[in-house]
Amino acid sequence: MDGHSTTDTTGGTGSDTIAGVRRDRLLALAAREARRFSASRPKAAAALKARAGTYLGGVPMHWMRDWPMPHLPLVAEARGARLTDIDGYEIDDFCLGDTGSMFGHSPKPVARAIRRQAARGLTYMLPTEDALEAGQLLTDRFGPFLWQIATTATDANRFAIRVARAVTGRAKILVFHGCYHGTVDDTMVALRDGQTVMRPALVGQVQDLTLGAVCCEFNDLEGVERALAAGDVAAILTEPVMTNSCMVLPEPGFLDGLRRLADEHGALLMIDETHTISSGLGGYSRVHGLSPDMFVVGKCVAGGMPTAVWGMTEDVARRFEDYDAARAPGFSGMGTTLSANPMQFACLRATLSDVMTQANYAHMEKGALRLSKGLQAAIDRHGAPWHVVRVGARVEFICAPGPLKNGTEAAAAHMPEVEAAVHTALLNRGSLIAPFHNMMLVSPATKKRQIDRLVAAFDEILSELFGDAA
């Protein structure tokens, strides 16, 4: 099976299949689980109907419409690795704010830091002692970079790209087909018939993004070398693992090859660890000995307080200082007023010192291994043409055979109809996973019994989708 919708001629039914699942079974499951969800959450449905009309599309952020359930639940509170909604359901949370709360909801050290700083002021455009301590902790955790603070990883990537262009004098950023670096314009390109094109779904796009970006396939060093040979690439920007599609692991030697090629062609290597911070203490780069010129991480780095950091090596910093001293005075195009505020630093310090610890990562790794093994065992037991991928505390089941090699294969493996039905069915059984793909995170607060409940629910759902025909 290749994961695409096909016609099943081997079972004698002639039914269409999607990801190995008979369409009639899938539609029956999806319809039943949608009815079950709607019937179980009348308070949320009534509240949304009465009061959500003030928001565009009925949601405060447009991507909330991408959740697959008939309507959104409304969260009353979140603690550790559990959510409680206004209809009274307690939910094992494996989405965890899609990495923003990877260390659990409101870790105690972070909650204490928020309470303490709230009495001292929220923002004043000046540093604090927490800022000084956080800078050292960032270096201790991630390596000897010279740091800057942003509010989102999108901002951090955007500012880092400006520096890369400044110090190299080159225009283009090399990114990978299917990559995810937030909503940075420069990364919103794709590969079509070997050519870099703009992603077709962009809203209100008027500038030609291909003038500032070139796109290659992940795990294709030959393609990267061809792109770099033009001499106009300022930096390679990549995640160590492709994460915001069906997850793709780097093949042996690929990341080392990017480092070598960047050096040979005078480009910088930028590593975005916003999702792969799940890999272990210090992120994928520290765990696997990578040596980027620039480093970006966001989301959970301050325990859920909107914060991102970006850093550069001393060599890049010296080059930027020379550039900065020679440029005309005026606005740099980098920085936002509320970034580097004292609340961010209080939370950053608390997270780096007391939450982002080796002991917590060991717990997360152990739980994620239990989860990935349980999911794969269920897949194997039911003969599903699916597979499981894990990067530290981050786990995905993918509704296609694997492993996947690049963004094109990841896009083909994405099965929205199957995923939507499974997501809603899992939520009805008390487990929440990420809405955009089949991603799950294990936090320091996640219990073994929560993992086992998710595995049991997944097994039950697969029994219905792949069980013997009646």
PDB file of N, CA and C in Angstrom, residues 169-267:
ATOM      1  N   GLY A 169      25.884  39.124   2.611  1.00  0.00           N
ATOM      2  CA  GLY A 169      25.628  39.937   1.421  1.00  0.00           C
ATOM      3  C   GLY A 169      24.874  39.192   0.341  1.00  0.00           C
ATOM      4  N   ARG A 170      24.204  38.112   0.730  1.00  0.00           N
ATOM      5  CA  ARG A 170      23.461  37.298  -0.229  1.00  0.00           C
ATOM      6  C   ARG A 170      21.964  37.366   0.050  1.00  0.00           C
ATOM      7  N   ALA A 171      21.166  37.078  -0.967  1.00  0.00           N
ATOM      8  CA  ALA A 171      19.727  37.316  -0.861  1.00  0.00           C
ATOM      9  C   ALA A 171      18.920  36.107  -0.425  1.00  0.00           C
ATOM     10  N   LYS A 172      19.353  34.897  -0.776  1.00  0.00           N
ATOM     11  CA  LYS A 172      18.442  33.756  -0.671  1.00  0.00           C
ATOM     12  C   LYS A 172      18.664  32.916   0.587  1.00  0.00           C
ATOM     13  N   ILE A 173      17.562  32.334   1.029  1.00  0.00           N
ATOM     14  CA  ILE A 173      17.556  31.352   2.103  1.00  0.00           C
ATOM     15  C   ILE A 173      17.177  30.010   1.489  1.00  0.00           C
ATOM     16  N   LEU A 174      17.923  28.972   1.805  1.00  0.00           N
ATOM     17  CA  LEU A 174      17.599  27.629   1.327  1.00  0.00           C
ATOM     18  C   LEU A 174      16.751  26.929   2.378  1.00  0.00           C
ATOM     19  N   VAL A 175      15.568  26.483   1.979  1.00  0.00           N
ATOM     20  CA  VAL A 175      14.666  25.753   2.873  1.00  0.00           C
ATOM     21  C   VAL A 175      14.252  24.454   2.195  1.00  0.00           C
ATOM     22  N   PHE A 176      13.565  23.612   2.950  1.00  0.00           N
ATOM     23  CA  PHE A 176      13.206  22.293   2.437  1.00  0.00           C
ATOM     24  C   PHE A 176      11.709  22.176   2.199  1.00  0.00           C
ATOM     25  N   HIS A 177      11.371  21.488   1.137  1.00  0.00           N
ATOM     26  CA  HIS A 177       9.983  21.308   0.732  1.00  0.00           C
ATOM     27  C   HIS A 177       9.177  20.688   1.868  1.00  0.00           C
ATOM     28  N   GLY A 178       8.114  21.384   2.280  1.00  0.00           N
ATOM     29  CA  GLY A 178       7.291  20.912   3.385  1.00  0.00           C
ATOM     30  C   GLY A 178       7.771  21.368   4.740  1.00  0.00           C
ATOM     31  N   CYS A 179       8.752  22.279   4.776  1.00  0.00           N
ATOM     32  CA  CYS A 179       9.341  22.722   6.036  1.00  0.00           C
ATOM     33  C   CYS A 179       8.343  23.527   6.857  1.00  0.00           C
ATOM     34  N   TYR A 180       8.692  23.717   8.137  1.00  0.00           N
ATOM     35  CA  TYR A 180       7.881  24.566   9.003  1.00  0.00           C
ATOM     36  C   TYR A 180       8.789  25.443   9.845  1.00  0.00           C
ATOM     37  N   HIS A 181       8.644  26.760   9.657  1.00  0.00           N
ATOM     38  CA  HIS A 181       9.384  27.738  10.455  1.00  0.00           C
ATOM     39  C   HIS A 181       8.449  28.873  10.851  1.00  0.00           C
ATOM     40  N   GLY A 182       7.261  28.495  11.321  1.00  0.00           N
ATOM     41  CA  GLY A 182       6.262  29.492  11.651  1.00  0.00           C
ATOM     42  C   GLY A 182       5.686  30.116  10.395  1.00  0.00           C
ATOM     43  N   THR A 183       5.437  31.421  10.442  1.00  0.00           N
ATOM     44  CA  THR A 183       4.833  32.109   9.297  1.00  0.00           C
ATOM     45  C   THR A 183       5.820  33.076   8.642  1.00  0.00           C
ATOM     46  N   VAL A 184       7.087  32.697   8.628  1.00  0.00           N
ATOM     47  CA  VAL A 184       8.103  33.518   7.965  1.00  0.00           C
ATOM     48  C   VAL A 184       7.869  33.505   6.453  1.00  0.00           C
ATOM     49  N   ASP A 185       7.696  34.665   5.865  1.00  0.00           N
ATOM     50  CA  ASP A 185       7.433  34.746   4.431  1.00  0.00           C
ATOM     51  C   ASP A 185       8.474  33.999   3.613  1.00  0.00           C
ATOM     52  N   ASP A 186       9.741  34.174   3.969  1.00  0.00           N
ATOM     53  CA  ASP A 186      10.827  33.627   3.171  1.00  0.00           C
ATOM     54  C   ASP A 186      10.780  32.108   3.053  1.00  0.00           C
ATOM     55  N   THR A 187      10.081  31.446   3.963  1.00  0.00           N
ATOM     56  CA  THR A 187      10.026  29.982   3.937  1.00  0.00           C
ATOM     57  C   THR A 187       8.779  29.452   3.240  1.00  0.00           C
ATOM     58  N   MET A 188       7.914  30.324   2.782  1.00  0.00           N
ATOM     59  CA  MET A 188       6.645  29.900   2.198  1.00  0.00           C
ATOM     60  C   MET A 188       6.783  29.586   0.713  1.00  0.00           C
ATOM     61  N   VAL A 189       7.725  28.692   0.425  1.00  0.00           N
ATOM     62  CA  VAL A 189       7.946  28.238  -0.945  1.00  0.00           C
ATOM     63  C   VAL A 189       7.871  26.718  -0.969  1.00  0.00           C
ATOM     64  N   ALA A 190       7.747  26.176  -2.155  1.00  0.00           N
ATOM     65  CA  ALA A 190       7.631  24.736  -2.333  1.00  0.00           C
ATOM     66  C   ALA A 190       8.425  24.324  -3.562  1.00  0.00           C
ATOM     67  N   LEU A 191       8.514  23.025  -3.772  1.00  0.00           N
ATOM     68  CA  LEU A 191       9.232  22.470  -4.915  1.00  0.00           C
ATOM     69  C   LEU A 191       8.215  21.817  -5.840  1.00  0.00           C
ATOM     70  N   ARG A 192       8.199  22.263  -7.090  1.00  0.00           N
ATOM     71  CA  ARG A 192       7.284  21.693  -8.076  1.00  0.00           C
ATOM     72  C   ARG A 192       8.043  21.450  -9.370  1.00  0.00           C
ATOM     73  N   ASP A 193       8.109  20.184  -9.773  1.00  0.00           N
ATOM     74  CA  ASP A 193       8.842  19.811 -10.985  1.00  0.00           C
ATOM     75  C   ASP A 193      10.276  20.328 -10.954  1.00  0.00           C
ATOM     76  N   GLY A 194      10.882  20.258  -9.767  1.00  0.00           N
ATOM     77  CA  GLY A 194      12.263  20.663  -9.621  1.00  0.00           C
ATOM     78  C   GLY A 194      12.493  22.156  -9.515  1.00  0.00           C
ATOM     79  N   GLN A 195      11.425  22.953  -9.525  1.00  0.00           N
ATOM     80  CA  GLN A 195      11.553  24.401  -9.462  1.00  0.00           C
ATOM     81  C   GLN A 195      10.966  24.947  -8.166  1.00  0.00           C
ATOM     82  N   THR A 196      11.577  26.008  -7.654  1.00  0.00           N
ATOM     83  CA  THR A 196      11.052  26.680  -6.464  1.00  0.00           C
ATOM     84  C   THR A 196       9.867  27.547  -6.854  1.00  0.00           C
ATOM     85  N   VAL A 197       8.746  27.352  -6.182  1.00  0.00           N
ATOM     86  CA  VAL A 197       7.530  28.131  -6.434  1.00  0.00           C
ATOM     87  C   VAL A 197       6.960  28.598  -5.101  1.00  0.00           C
ATOM     88  N   MET A 198       6.080  29.591  -5.149  1.00  0.00           N
ATOM     89  CA  MET A 198       5.412  30.023  -3.931  1.00  0.00           C
ATOM     90  C   MET A 198       4.333  29.007  -3.549  1.00  0.00           C
ATOM     91  N   ARG A 199       4.130  28.823  -2.271  1.00  0.00           N
ATOM     92  CA  ARG A 199       3.052  27.943  -1.831  1.00  0.00           C
ATOM     93  C   ARG A 199       1.726  28.522  -2.311  1.00  0.00           C
ATOM     94  N   PRO A 200       0.869  27.693  -2.873  1.00  0.00           N
ATOM     95  CA  PRO A 200      -0.322  28.223  -3.552  1.00  0.00           C
ATOM     96  C   PRO A 200      -1.401  28.765  -2.625  1.00  0.00           C
ATOM     97  N   ALA A 201      -1.407  28.411  -1.350  1.00  0.00           N
ATOM     98  CA  ALA A 201      -2.516  28.776  -0.475  1.00  0.00           C
ATOM     99  C   ALA A 201      -2.287  30.076   0.297  1.00  0.00           C
ATOM    100  N   LEU A 202      -1.196  30.780   0.049  1.00  0.00           N
ATOM    101  CA  LEU A 202      -0.886  31.978   0.818  1.00  0.00           C
ATOM    102  C   LEU A 202      -1.963  33.049   0.640  1.00  0.00           C
ATOM    103  N   VAL A 203      -2.316  33.697   1.722  1.00  0.00           N
ATOM    104  CA  VAL A 203      -3.356  34.725   1.716  1.00  0.00           C
ATOM    105  C   VAL A 203      -2.748  36.083   1.391  1.00  0.00           C
ATOM    106  N   GLY A 204      -3.306  36.761   0.400  1.00  0.00           N
ATOM    107  CA  GLY A 204      -2.919  38.132   0.100  1.00  0.00           C
ATOM    108  C   GLY A 204      -1.468  38.319  -0.295  1.00  0.00           C
ATOM    109  N   GLN A 205      -0.856  37.300  -0.866  1.00  0.00           N
ATOM    110  CA  GLN A 205       0.561  37.383  -1.207  1.00  0.00           C
ATOM    111  C   GLN A 205       0.753  38.187  -2.495  1.00  0.00           C
ATOM    112  N   VAL A 206       1.592  39.215  -2.445  1.00  0.00           N
ATOM    113  CA  VAL A 206       1.818  40.043  -3.635  1.00  0.00           C
ATOM    114  C   VAL A 206       3.280  40.028  -4.078  1.00  0.00           C
ATOM    115  N   GLN A 207       4.204  39.708  -3.187  1.00  0.00           N
ATOM    116  CA  GLN A 207       5.617  39.697  -3.560  1.00  0.00           C
ATOM    117  C   GLN A 207       6.034  38.297  -4.016  1.00  0.00           C
ATOM    118  N   ASP A 208       6.999  38.262  -4.911  1.00  0.00           N
ATOM    119  CA  ASP A 208       7.520  37.000  -5.419  1.00  0.00           C
ATOM    120  C   ASP A 208       8.547  36.455  -4.421  1.00  0.00           C
ATOM    121  N   LEU A 209       8.139  35.466  -3.638  1.00  0.00           N
ATOM    122  CA  LEU A 209       9.004  34.934  -2.592  1.00  0.00           C
ATOM    123  C   LEU A 209      10.165  34.120  -3.144  1.00  0.00           C
ATOM    124  N   THR A 210      10.086  33.710  -4.381  1.00  0.00           N
ATOM    125  CA  THR A 210      11.187  32.933  -4.964  1.00  0.00           C
ATOM    126  C   THR A 210      12.430  33.788  -5.201  1.00  0.00           C
ATOM    127  N   LEU A 211      12.290  35.112  -5.142  1.00  0.00           N
ATOM    128  CA  LEU A 211      13.455  35.976  -5.274  1.00  0.00           C
ATOM    129  C   LEU A 211      14.366  35.880  -4.049  1.00  0.00           C
ATOM    130  N   GLY A 212      13.810  35.439  -2.916  1.00  0.00           N
ATOM    131  CA  GLY A 212      14.591  35.375  -1.686  1.00  0.00           C
ATOM    132  C   GLY A 212      14.712  33.989  -1.102  1.00  0.00           C
ATOM    133  N   ALA A 213      14.295  32.980  -1.839  1.00  0.00           N
ATOM    134  CA  ALA A 213      14.353  31.619  -1.289  1.00  0.00           C
ATOM    135  C   ALA A 213      14.554  30.612  -2.401  1.00  0.00           C
ATOM    136  N   VAL A 214      15.191  29.503  -2.042  1.00  0.00           N
ATOM    137  CA  VAL A 214      15.309  28.363  -2.939  1.00  0.00           C
ATOM    138  C   VAL A 214      14.924  27.135  -2.135  1.00  0.00           C
ATOM    139  N   CYS A 215      14.211  26.222  -2.775  1.00  0.00           N
ATOM    140  CA  CYS A 215      13.648  25.069  -2.077  1.00  0.00           C
ATOM    141  C   CYS A 215      14.287  23.773  -2.587  1.00  0.00           C
ATOM    142  N   CYS A 216      14.617  22.883  -1.652  1.00  0.00           N
ATOM    143  CA  CYS A 216      15.170  21.574  -1.977  1.00  0.00           C
ATOM    144  C   CYS A 216      14.391  20.508  -1.223  1.00  0.00           C
ATOM    145  N   GLU A 217      14.629  19.252  -1.559  1.00  0.00           N
ATOM    146  CA  GLU A 217      14.039  18.158  -0.801  1.00  0.00           C
ATOM    147  C   GLU A 217      14.930  17.829   0.397  1.00  0.00           C
ATOM    148  N   PHE A 218      14.309  17.540   1.508  1.00  0.00           N
ATOM    149  CA  PHE A 218      15.019  17.051   2.692  1.00  0.00           C
ATOM    150  C   PHE A 218      15.710  15.741   2.332  1.00  0.00           C
ATOM    151  N   ASN A 219      16.864  15.519   2.906  1.00  0.00           N
ATOM    152  CA  ASN A 219      17.678  14.316   2.689  1.00  0.00           C
ATOM    153  C   ASN A 219      18.297  14.235   1.291  1.00  0.00           C
ATOM    154  N   ASP A 220      18.297  15.337   0.555  1.00  0.00           N
ATOM    155  CA  ASP A 220      18.870  15.347  -0.792  1.00  0.00           C
ATOM    156  C   ASP A 220      20.085  16.277  -0.819  1.00  0.00           C
ATOM    157  N   LEU A 221      21.239  15.750  -0.464  1.00  0.00           N
ATOM    158  CA  LEU A 221      22.440  16.576  -0.440  1.00  0.00           C
ATOM    159  C   LEU A 221      22.868  17.027  -1.827  1.00  0.00           C
ATOM    160  N   GLU A 222      22.625  16.198  -2.825  1.00  0.00           N
ATOM    161  CA  GLU A 222      22.988  16.605  -4.188  1.00  0.00           C
ATOM    162  C   GLU A 222      22.176  17.819  -4.615  1.00  0.00           C
ATOM    163  N   GLY A 223      20.886  17.820  -4.285  1.00  0.00           N
ATOM    164  CA  GLY A 223      20.056  18.973  -4.614  1.00  0.00           C
ATOM    165  C   GLY A 223      20.504  20.220  -3.875  1.00  0.00           C
ATOM    166  N   VAL A 224      20.874  20.069  -2.617  1.00  0.00           N
ATOM    167  CA  VAL A 224      21.377  21.199  -1.845  1.00  0.00           C
ATOM    168  C   VAL A 224      22.657  21.745  -2.460  1.00  0.00           C
ATOM    169  N   GLU A 225      23.552  20.852  -2.851  1.00  0.00           N
ATOM    170  CA  GLU A 225      24.815  21.297  -3.440  1.00  0.00           C
ATOM    171  C   GLU A 225      24.582  22.062  -4.735  1.00  0.00           C
ATOM    172  N   ARG A 226      23.643  21.604  -5.543  1.00  0.00           N
ATOM    173  CA  ARG A 226      23.335  22.319  -6.789  1.00  0.00           C
ATOM    174  C   ARG A 226      22.806  23.717  -6.493  1.00  0.00           C
ATOM    175  N   ALA A 227      21.947  23.808  -5.484  1.00  0.00           N
ATOM    176  CA  ALA A 227      21.373  25.115  -5.144  1.00  0.00           C
ATOM    177  C   ALA A 227      22.440  26.058  -4.602  1.00  0.00           C
ATOM    178  N   LEU A 228      23.335  25.540  -3.789  1.00  0.00           N
ATOM    179  CA  LEU A 228      24.374  26.386  -3.213  1.00  0.00           C
ATOM    180  C   LEU A 228      25.396  26.832  -4.252  1.00  0.00           C
ATOM    181  N   ALA A 229      25.554  26.061  -5.295  1.00  0.00           N
ATOM    182  CA  ALA A 229      26.566  26.377  -6.308  1.00  0.00           C
ATOM    183  C   ALA A 229      26.298  27.711  -7.002  1.00  0.00           C
ATOM    184  N   ALA A 230      25.069  28.183  -6.960  1.00  0.00           N
ATOM    185  CA  ALA A 230      24.755  29.468  -7.587  1.00  0.00           C
ATOM    186  C   ALA A 230      25.412  30.635  -6.862  1.00  0.00           C
ATOM    187  N   GLY A 231      25.811  30.429  -5.608  1.00  0.00           N
ATOM    188  CA  GLY A 231      26.529  31.453  -4.871  1.00  0.00           C
ATOM    189  C   GLY A 231      25.684  32.568  -4.305  1.00  0.00           C
ATOM    190  N   ASP A 232      24.355  32.393  -4.293  1.00  0.00           N
ATOM    191  CA  ASP A 232      23.486  33.471  -3.806  1.00  0.00           C
ATOM    192  C   ASP A 232      22.719  33.091  -2.538  1.00  0.00           C
ATOM    193  N   VAL A 233      23.096  31.990  -1.887  1.00  0.00           N
ATOM    194  CA  VAL A 233      22.392  31.530  -0.692  1.00  0.00           C
ATOM    195  C   VAL A 233      23.114  32.027   0.555  1.00  0.00           C
ATOM    196  N   ALA A 234      22.391  32.782   1.372  1.00  0.00           N
ATOM    197  CA  ALA A 234      22.952  33.296   2.618  1.00  0.00           C
ATOM    198  C   ALA A 234      22.998  32.227   3.689  1.00  0.00           C
ATOM    199  N   ALA A 235      21.942  31.406   3.757  1.00  0.00           N
ATOM    200  CA  ALA A 235      21.869  30.419   4.835  1.00  0.00           C
ATOM    201  C   ALA A 235      20.972  29.265   4.451  1.00  0.00           C
ATOM    202  N   ILE A 236      21.309  28.100   4.985  1.00  0.00           N
ATOM    203  CA  ILE A 236      20.418  26.946   4.979  1.00  0.00           C
ATOM    204  C   ILE A 236      19.628  27.005   6.285  1.00  0.00           C
ATOM    205  N   LEU A 237      18.313  27.051   6.191  1.00  0.00           N
ATOM    206  CA  LEU A 237      17.449  27.048   7.371  1.00  0.00           C
ATOM    207  C   LEU A 237      16.704  25.724   7.410  1.00  0.00           C
ATOM    208  N   THR A 238      16.887  24.977   8.495  1.00  0.00           N
ATOM    209  CA  THR A 238      16.248  23.671   8.573  1.00  0.00           C
ATOM    210  C   THR A 238      15.931  23.285  10.006  1.00  0.00           C
ATOM    211  N   GLU A 239      14.911  22.484  10.170  1.00  0.00           N
ATOM    212  CA  GLU A 239      14.740  21.701  11.376  1.00  0.00           C
ATOM    213  C   GLU A 239      15.627  20.456  11.248  1.00  0.00           C
ATOM    214  N   PRO A 240      16.128  19.921  12.343  1.00  0.00           N
ATOM    215  CA  PRO A 240      16.887  18.676  12.233  1.00  0.00           C
ATOM    216  C   PRO A 240      16.022  17.503  11.794  1.00  0.00           C
ATOM    217  N   VAL A 241      14.743  17.567  12.136  1.00  0.00           N
ATOM    218  CA  VAL A 241      13.745  16.580  11.720  1.00  0.00           C
ATOM    219  C   VAL A 241      12.565  17.357  11.176  1.00  0.00           C
ATOM    220  N   MET A 242      12.036  16.963  10.038  1.00  0.00           N
ATOM    221  CA  MET A 242      10.817  17.624   9.547  1.00  0.00           C
ATOM    222  C   MET A 242       9.654  17.202  10.433  1.00  0.00           C
ATOM    223  N   THR A 243       8.933  18.185  10.990  1.00  0.00           N
ATOM    224  CA  THR A 243       7.968  17.851  12.036  1.00  0.00           C
ATOM    225  C   THR A 243       6.534  18.286  11.784  1.00  0.00           C
ATOM    226  N   ASN A 244       6.294  19.266  10.973  1.00  0.00           N
ATOM    227  CA  ASN A 244       4.929  19.788  10.896  1.00  0.00           C
ATOM    228  C   ASN A 244       4.133  19.174   9.754  1.00  0.00           C
ATOM    229  N   SER A 245       4.607  18.048   9.271  1.00  0.00           N
ATOM    230  CA  SER A 245       3.868  17.246   8.303  1.00  0.00           C
ATOM    231  C   SER A 245       3.893  15.842   8.888  1.00  0.00           C
ATOM    232  N   CYS A 246       3.858  14.835   8.082  1.00  0.00           N
ATOM    233  CA  CYS A 246       4.187  13.511   8.594  1.00  0.00           C
ATOM    234  C   CYS A 246       5.691  13.501   8.845  1.00  0.00           C
ATOM    235  N   MET A 247       6.102  13.142  10.032  1.00  0.00           N
ATOM    236  CA  MET A 247       7.474  13.384  10.478  1.00  0.00           C
ATOM    237  C   MET A 247       8.488  12.616   9.626  1.00  0.00           C
ATOM    238  N   VAL A 248       9.565  13.324   9.261  1.00  0.00           N
ATOM    239  CA  VAL A 248      10.633  12.765   8.427  1.00  0.00           C
ATOM    240  C   VAL A 248      11.953  12.900   9.171  1.00  0.00           C
ATOM    241  N   LEU A 249      12.630  11.780   9.369  1.00  0.00           N
ATOM    242  CA  LEU A 249      13.919  11.783  10.051  1.00  0.00           C
ATOM    243  C   LEU A 249      15.054  12.037   9.063  1.00  0.00           C
ATOM    244  N   PRO A 250      16.146  12.653   9.526  1.00  0.00           N
ATOM    245  CA  PRO A 250      17.301  12.817   8.638  1.00  0.00           C
ATOM    246  C   PRO A 250      17.992  11.481   8.413  1.00  0.00           C
ATOM    247  N   GLU A 251      18.389  11.243   7.178  1.00  0.00           N
ATOM    248  CA  GLU A 251      19.149  10.034   6.896  1.00  0.00           C
ATOM    249  C   GLU A 251      20.574  10.194   7.420  1.00  0.00           C
ATOM    250  N   PRO A 252      21.252   9.096   7.716  1.00  0.00           N
ATOM    251  CA  PRO A 252      22.625   9.182   8.231  1.00  0.00           C
ATOM    252  C   PRO A 252      23.508  10.050   7.330  1.00  0.00           C
ATOM    253  N   GLY A 253      24.188  11.011   7.939  1.00  0.00           N
ATOM    254  CA  GLY A 253      25.105  11.868   7.203  1.00  0.00           C
ATOM    255  C   GLY A 253      24.481  13.115   6.617  1.00  0.00           C
ATOM    256  N   PHE A 254      23.146  13.221   6.617  1.00  0.00           N
ATOM    257  CA  PHE A 254      22.515  14.363   5.959  1.00  0.00           C
ATOM    258  C   PHE A 254      22.835  15.673   6.673  1.00  0.00           C
ATOM    259  N   LEU A 255      22.641  15.721   7.973  1.00  0.00           N
ATOM    260  CA  LEU A 255      22.867  16.973   8.699  1.00  0.00           C
ATOM    261  C   LEU A 255      24.344  17.348   8.711  1.00  0.00           C
ATOM    262  N   ASP A 256      25.222  16.362   8.841  1.00  0.00           N
ATOM    263  CA  ASP A 256      26.657  16.644   8.728  1.00  0.00           C
ATOM    264  C   ASP A 256      26.995  17.149   7.330  1.00  0.00           C
ATOM    265  N   GLY A 257      26.305  16.604   6.336  1.00  0.00           N
ATOM    266  CA  GLY A 257      26.517  17.061   4.969  1.00  0.00           C
ATOM    267  C   GLY A 257      26.090  18.509   4.775  1.00  0.00           C
ATOM    268  N   LEU A 258      25.014  18.931   5.425  1.00  0.00           N
ATOM    269  CA  LEU A 258      24.604  20.334   5.342  1.00  0.00           C
ATOM    270  C   LEU A 258      25.678  21.246   5.931  1.00  0.00           C
ATOM    271  N   ARG A 259      26.252  20.823   7.047  1.00  0.00           N
ATOM    272  CA  ARG A 259      27.322  21.624   7.663  1.00  0.00           C
ATOM    273  C   ARG A 259      28.501  21.755   6.694  1.00  0.00           C
ATOM    274  N   ARG A 260      28.888  20.656   6.088  1.00  0.00           N
ATOM    275  CA  ARG A 260      30.024  20.663   5.169  1.00  0.00           C
ATOM    276  C   ARG A 260      29.741  21.532   3.955  1.00  0.00           C
ATOM    277  N   LEU A 261      28.557  21.387   3.383  1.00  0.00           N
ATOM    278  CA  LEU A 261      28.227  22.146   2.178  1.00  0.00           C
ATOM    279  C   LEU A 261      28.094  23.635   2.469  1.00  0.00           C
ATOM    280  N   ALA A 262      27.532  23.970   3.628  1.00  0.00           N
ATOM    281  CA  ALA A 262      27.438  25.379   3.999  1.00  0.00           C
ATOM    282  C   ALA A 262      28.835  26.001   4.072  1.00  0.00           C
ATOM    283  N   ASP A 263      29.763  25.299   4.689  1.00  0.00           N
ATOM    284  CA  ASP A 263      31.138  25.808   4.794  1.00  0.00           C
ATOM    285  C   ASP A 263      31.781  25.953   3.423  1.00  0.00           C
ATOM    286  N   GLU A 264      31.594  24.944   2.574  1.00  0.00           N
ATOM    287  CA  GLU A 264      32.230  24.965   1.255  1.00  0.00           C
ATOM    288  C   GLU A 264      31.725  26.109   0.385  1.00  0.00           C
ATOM    289  N   HIS A 265      30.453  26.499   0.580  1.00  0.00           N
ATOM    290  CA  HIS A 265      29.845  27.492  -0.309  1.00  0.00           C
ATOM    291  C   HIS A 265      29.622  28.834   0.378  1.00  0.00           C
ATOM    292  N   GLY A 266      30.204  29.032   1.557  1.00  0.00           N
ATOM    293  CA  GLY A 266      30.130  30.339   2.205  1.00  0.00           C
ATOM    294  C   GLY A 266      28.765  30.710   2.733  1.00  0.00           C
ATOM    295  N   ALA A 267      27.925  29.723   3.022  1.00  0.00           N
ATOM    296  CA  ALA A 267      26.596  29.966   3.589  1.00  0.00           C
ATOM    297  C   ALA A 267      26.612  29.645   5.084  1.00  0.00           C
TER     298      ALA A 267
END
